[in-house]
Amino acid sequence: MRIQYSVFLTLMLLSICSNAMGADITQQPTLADYSDGEKWVWKYRGVTKSGEVRANGKDTKRIISKNGKLFMVTASRTFPLNEIVKPDNGKSSRYYWPLQVGKKWTYEQHWESEDGTKGSTIQDAEVLSYKAETVEAGTFMAYTIQYKGQIKNTRGYSANVEDIHIYAPELKTFIKLTQEQDDYLYIEELIEYSQ
């Protein structure tokens, strides 16, 4: 009887530990996770070490429905939401799904700015934690993801860059972004969320 009780107790503890470990694993959001009328508002500010303000304002994204299809509206464009939530599990993605504490990958993006300058961002990424995080919009369970690497462009610019993304699965986006790029500090924080 003691052996059966010990086996039962061991299996129960393993089950509890397994469930607890699985609680901080997040899959990529799907189309079904969004709803018409959802809205996110961030404030942002970018300042050099000498005090020059290079960015200051607000950014808004919202979900709208047209002809039964969902779209994400930003300041510059309207995107079909099904394009944004396409499964993306490449090892060079911004978020390498599923997210979980301890996961590591290399984020790589090649881009072209509005003026035609081409560049790349290559950073080693790691999910550092999953815990309650507070921003102006409220307190949410969130992952802290650190990105460290370099940004370069065809005009000869090169800088070391470190980003910290605080990603809240409940909101399907980051709630805070901090970027340090040589002498420049950029911070973006969620100040409003509504459904």
mmCIF file of C-alpha atoms in Angstrom:
data_model
loop_
_atom_site.group_PDB
_atom_site.id
_atom_site.type_symbol
_atom_site.label_atom_id
_atom_site.label_comp_id
_atom_site.label_asym_id
_atom_site.label_seq_id
_atom_site.Cartn_x
_atom_site.Cartn_y
_atom_site.Cartn_z
ATOM 1 C CA MET A 1 0.000 0.000 0.000
ATOM 2 C CA ARG A 2 2.847 2.385 0.836
ATOM 3 C CA ILE A 3 4.420 1.825 -2.568
ATOM 4 C CA GLN A 4 1.126 2.558 -4.344
ATOM 5 C CA TYR A 5 0.672 5.691 -2.243
ATOM 6 C CA SER A 6 4.240 6.835 -3.029
ATOM 7 C CA VAL A 7 3.745 6.203 -6.752
ATOM 8 C CA PHE A 8 0.421 8.085 -6.682
ATOM 9 C CA LEU A 9 1.973 11.027 -4.804
ATOM 10 C CA THR A 10 4.938 11.167 -7.199
ATOM 11 C CA LEU A 11 2.671 11.133 -10.247
ATOM 12 C CA MET A 12 0.511 13.859 -8.732
ATOM 13 C CA LEU A 13 3.552 16.092 -8.046
ATOM 14 C CA LEU A 14 4.856 15.546 -11.572
ATOM 15 C CA SER A 15 1.450 16.503 -12.975
ATOM 16 C CA ILE A 16 1.322 19.692 -10.896
ATOM 17 C CA CYS A 17 4.868 20.652 -11.915
ATOM 18 C CA SER A 18 4.100 19.925 -15.558
ATOM 19 C CA ASN A 19 0.989 22.119 -15.469
ATOM 20 C CA ALA A 20 2.855 24.916 -13.716
ATOM 21 C CA MET A 21 5.677 24.783 -16.259
ATOM 22 C CA GLY A 22 3.186 24.873 -19.158
ATOM 23 C CA ALA A 23 1.447 27.965 -17.793
ATOM 24 C CA ASP A 24 4.034 30.286 -19.266
ATOM 25 C CA ILE A 25 4.029 28.942 -22.827
ATOM 26 C CA THR A 26 2.306 31.165 -25.371
ATOM 27 C CA GLN A 27 1.375 30.378 -28.947
ATOM 28 C CA GLN A 28 1.178 32.985 -31.715
ATOM 29 C CA PRO A 29 -2.168 34.849 -31.717
ATOM 30 C CA THR A 30 -4.689 33.733 -34.330
ATOM 31 C CA LEU A 31 -7.423 35.605 -36.168
ATOM 32 C CA ALA A 32 -9.981 34.304 -33.640
ATOM 33 C CA ASP A 33 -8.098 36.051 -30.806
ATOM 34 C CA TYR A 34 -8.981 39.531 -32.147
ATOM 35 C CA SER A 35 -12.303 41.351 -32.121
ATOM 36 C CA ASP A 36 -13.820 44.322 -33.919
ATOM 37 C CA GLY A 37 -13.222 47.515 -31.953
ATOM 38 C CA GLU A 38 -10.037 46.495 -30.130
ATOM 39 C CA LYS A 39 -7.689 49.456 -29.742
ATOM 40 C CA TRP A 40 -4.128 49.942 -28.469
ATOM 41 C CA VAL A 41 -2.497 53.328 -27.829
ATOM 42 C CA TRP A 42 1.200 53.767 -27.031
ATOM 43 C CA LYS A 43 3.167 56.874 -26.129
ATOM 44 C CA TYR A 44 6.740 57.034 -27.389
ATOM 45 C CA ARG A 45 9.804 59.200 -26.865
ATOM 46 C CA GLY A 46 13.331 58.990 -28.227
ATOM 47 C CA VAL A 47 16.142 61.117 -26.792
ATOM 48 C CA THR A 48 19.900 61.289 -27.371
ATOM 49 C CA LYS A 49 22.319 61.427 -24.425
ATOM 50 C CA SER A 50 22.818 65.136 -25.207
ATOM 51 C CA GLY A 51 19.068 65.693 -24.681
ATOM 52 C CA GLU A 52 17.980 66.054 -28.323
ATOM 53 C CA VAL A 53 14.420 64.735 -28.714
ATOM 54 C CA ARG A 54 14.181 62.792 -31.977
ATOM 55 C CA ALA A 55 10.787 61.157 -31.441
ATOM 56 C CA ASN A 56 7.810 62.133 -29.321
ATOM 57 C CA GLY A 57 4.169 61.240 -29.791
ATOM 58 C CA LYS A 58 1.476 58.587 -29.777
ATOM 59 C CA ASP A 59 0.861 55.512 -31.899
ATOM 60 C CA THR A 60 -2.552 53.864 -32.273
ATOM 61 C CA LYS A 61 -3.632 50.530 -33.719
ATOM 62 C CA ARG A 62 -7.230 49.382 -33.903
ATOM 63 C CA ILE A 63 -9.235 46.509 -35.316
ATOM 64 C CA ILE A 64 -12.145 47.218 -37.656
ATOM 65 C CA SER A 65 -14.516 44.990 -39.566
ATOM 66 C CA LYS A 66 -15.293 45.499 -43.272
ATOM 67 C CA ASN A 67 -17.590 43.129 -45.145
ATOM 68 C CA GLY A 68 -17.173 40.521 -42.415
ATOM 69 C CA LYS A 69 -13.348 40.626 -42.468
ATOM 70 C CA LEU A 70 -11.084 42.071 -39.769
ATOM 71 C CA PHE A 71 -8.429 44.702 -40.514
ATOM 72 C CA MET A 72 -5.751 46.408 -38.419
ATOM 73 C CA VAL A 73 -5.626 50.181 -38.893
ATOM 74 C CA THR A 74 -2.414 52.093 -38.152
ATOM 75 C CA ALA A 75 -1.499 55.720 -38.796
ATOM 76 C CA SER A 76 -0.214 54.951 -42.276
ATOM 77 C CA ARG A 77 -2.018 51.820 -43.482
ATOM 78 C CA THR A 78 -4.862 49.366 -43.148
ATOM 79 C CA PHE A 79 -3.790 45.701 -43.176
ATOM 80 C CA PRO A 80 -5.985 42.619 -43.562
ATOM 81 C CA LEU A 81 -5.611 40.987 -40.139
ATOM 82 C CA ASN A 82 -5.283 37.515 -41.669
ATOM 83 C CA GLU A 83 -1.946 38.671 -43.191
ATOM 84 C CA ILE A 84 -0.653 39.838 -39.809
ATOM 85 C CA VAL A 85 -1.530 36.595 -38.015
ATOM 86 C CA LYS A 86 -0.143 34.227 -40.663
ATOM 87 C CA PRO A 87 1.776 31.508 -38.840
ATOM 88 C CA ASP A 88 5.332 32.742 -38.446
ATOM 89 C CA ASN A 89 7.634 30.361 -36.694
ATOM 90 C CA GLY A 90 10.906 31.129 -38.409
ATOM 91 C CA LYS A 91 13.983 31.132 -36.202
ATOM 92 C CA SER A 92 14.766 34.686 -37.373
ATOM 93 C CA SER A 93 11.353 36.168 -36.471
ATOM 94 C CA ARG A 94 10.772 38.970 -33.954
ATOM 95 C CA TYR A 95 8.861 36.456 -31.798
ATOM 96 C CA TYR A 96 9.863 32.808 -32.179
ATOM 97 C CA TRP A 97 6.699 30.903 -31.186
ATOM 98 C CA PRO A 98 5.802 29.439 -28.813
ATOM 99 C CA LEU A 99 7.202 31.897 -26.302
ATOM 100 C CA GLN A 100 8.533 30.497 -23.047
ATOM 101 C CA VAL A 101 11.092 31.515 -20.462
ATOM 102 C CA GLY A 102 14.621 30.521 -21.459
ATOM 103 C CA LYS A 103 13.959 30.293 -25.203
ATOM 104 C CA LYS A 104 16.759 31.731 -27.398
ATOM 105 C CA TRP A 105 16.995 32.558 -31.101
ATOM 106 C CA THR A 106 18.509 35.071 -33.536
ATOM 107 C CA TYR A 107 16.203 37.806 -34.806
ATOM 108 C CA GLU A 108 17.146 39.017 -38.293
ATOM 109 C CA GLN A 109 15.396 41.690 -40.328
ATOM 110 C CA HIS A 110 16.415 43.239 -43.645
ATOM 111 C CA TRP A 111 14.575 46.469 -44.385
ATOM 112 C CA GLU A 112 14.323 49.546 -46.566
ATOM 113 C CA SER A 113 13.362 52.956 -45.174
ATOM 114 C CA GLU A 114 11.091 55.454 -46.898
ATOM 115 C CA ASP A 115 14.104 57.312 -48.340
ATOM 116 C CA GLY A 116 15.448 54.121 -49.975
ATOM 117 C CA THR A 117 18.169 53.367 -47.430
ATOM 118 C CA LYS A 118 18.599 49.621 -46.966
ATOM 119 C CA GLY A 119 19.707 48.035 -43.755
ATOM 120 C CA SER A 120 19.655 45.069 -41.435
ATOM 121 C CA THR A 121 19.034 44.369 -37.790
ATOM 122 C CA ILE A 122 20.542 41.193 -36.341
ATOM 123 C CA GLN A 123 20.103 40.444 -32.643
ATOM 124 C CA ASP A 124 20.412 37.503 -30.286
ATOM 125 C CA ALA A 125 17.091 37.128 -28.457
ATOM 126 C CA GLU A 126 16.211 35.490 -25.145
ATOM 127 C CA VAL A 127 13.001 35.256 -23.130
ATOM 128 C CA LEU A 128 14.128 36.286 -19.641
ATOM 129 C CA SER A 129 10.950 36.111 -17.559
ATOM 130 C CA TYR A 130 7.174 35.794 -17.397
ATOM 131 C CA LYS A 131 5.568 37.834 -14.622
ATOM 132 C CA ALA A 132 3.147 40.640 -13.833
ATOM 133 C CA GLU A 133 4.282 43.906 -15.444
ATOM 134 C CA THR A 134 2.732 47.334 -14.897
ATOM 135 C CA VAL A 135 2.479 50.080 -17.527
ATOM 136 C CA GLU A 136 0.212 53.105 -17.755
ATOM 137 C CA ALA A 137 -2.552 50.962 -19.345
ATOM 138 C CA GLY A 138 -2.577 48.535 -16.380
ATOM 139 C CA THR A 139 -0.937 45.386 -15.032
ATOM 140 C CA PHE A 140 -0.625 42.314 -17.257
ATOM 141 C CA MET A 141 1.197 38.990 -17.215
ATOM 142 C CA ALA A 142 4.018 39.465 -19.703
ATOM 143 C CA TYR A 143 7.254 38.085 -21.087
ATOM 144 C CA THR A 144 10.447 40.116 -20.919
ATOM 145 C CA ILE A 145 12.409 39.471 -24.111
ATOM 146 C CA GLN A 146 15.928 40.845 -24.538
ATOM 147 C CA TYR A 147 17.442 41.452 -27.995
ATOM 148 C CA LYS A 148 21.158 42.335 -28.329
ATOM 149 C CA GLY A 149 23.030 42.905 -31.564
ATOM 150 C CA GLN A 150 23.691 45.399 -34.343
ATOM 151 C CA ILE A 151 21.868 47.617 -36.770
ATOM 152 C CA LYS A 152 23.561 48.618 -40.045
ATOM 153 C CA ASN A 153 22.555 50.465 -43.180
ATOM 154 C CA THR A 154 23.888 51.184 -46.676
ATOM 155 C CA ARG A 155 24.850 54.743 -45.684
ATOM 156 C CA GLY A 156 27.600 53.417 -43.435
ATOM 157 C CA TYR A 157 25.703 53.623 -40.168
ATOM 158 C CA SER A 158 26.424 50.866 -37.675
ATOM 159 C CA ALA A 159 25.436 50.710 -34.016
ATOM 160 C CA ASN A 160 25.153 48.270 -31.178
ATOM 161 C CA VAL A 161 21.519 47.956 -30.163
ATOM 162 C CA GLU A 162 19.681 46.412 -27.237
ATOM 163 C CA ASP A 163 15.892 46.098 -27.182
ATOM 164 C CA ILE A 164 13.714 44.956 -24.315
ATOM 165 C CA HIS A 165 10.199 43.918 -25.331
ATOM 166 C CA ILE A 166 7.595 43.378 -22.636
ATOM 167 C CA TYR A 167 5.034 41.203 -24.461
ATOM 168 C CA ALA A 168 1.577 40.585 -22.934
ATOM 169 C CA PRO A 169 -0.182 37.530 -24.440
ATOM 170 C CA GLU A 170 -3.580 38.755 -23.218
ATOM 171 C CA LEU A 171 -3.197 41.879 -25.387
ATOM 172 C CA LYS A 172 -1.414 40.114 -28.267
ATOM 173 C CA THR A 173 1.328 42.743 -28.405
ATOM 174 C CA PHE A 174 4.132 44.425 -26.516
ATOM 175 C CA ILE A 175 3.151 46.731 -23.673
ATOM 176 C CA LYS A 176 6.573 48.335 -23.383
ATOM 177 C CA LEU A 177 9.587 48.610 -25.644
ATOM 178 C CA THR A 178 12.928 50.044 -24.601
ATOM 179 C CA GLN A 179 15.675 50.437 -27.201
ATOM 180 C CA GLU A 180 19.218 51.640 -26.569
ATOM 181 C CA GLN A 181 21.219 52.390 -29.707
ATOM 182 C CA ASP A 182 24.637 53.863 -28.906
ATOM 183 C CA ASP A 183 23.750 57.373 -27.656
ATOM 184 C CA TYR A 184 19.991 57.107 -28.309
ATOM 185 C CA LEU A 185 17.256 55.863 -25.936
ATOM 186 C CA TYR A 186 13.760 55.108 -27.264
ATOM 187 C CA ILE A 187 10.858 54.078 -25.003
ATOM 188 C CA GLU A 188 7.355 53.124 -26.095
ATOM 189 C CA GLU A 189 4.682 52.269 -23.497
ATOM 190 C CA LEU A 190 1.062 51.179 -23.788
ATOM 191 C CA ILE A 191 -1.168 53.846 -22.248
ATOM 192 C CA GLU A 192 -4.588 52.561 -23.328
ATOM 193 C CA TYR A 193 -6.232 49.302 -24.343
ATOM 194 C CA SER A 194 -9.920 48.775 -25.034
ATOM 195 C CA GLN A 195 -12.076 46.039 -26.548
#
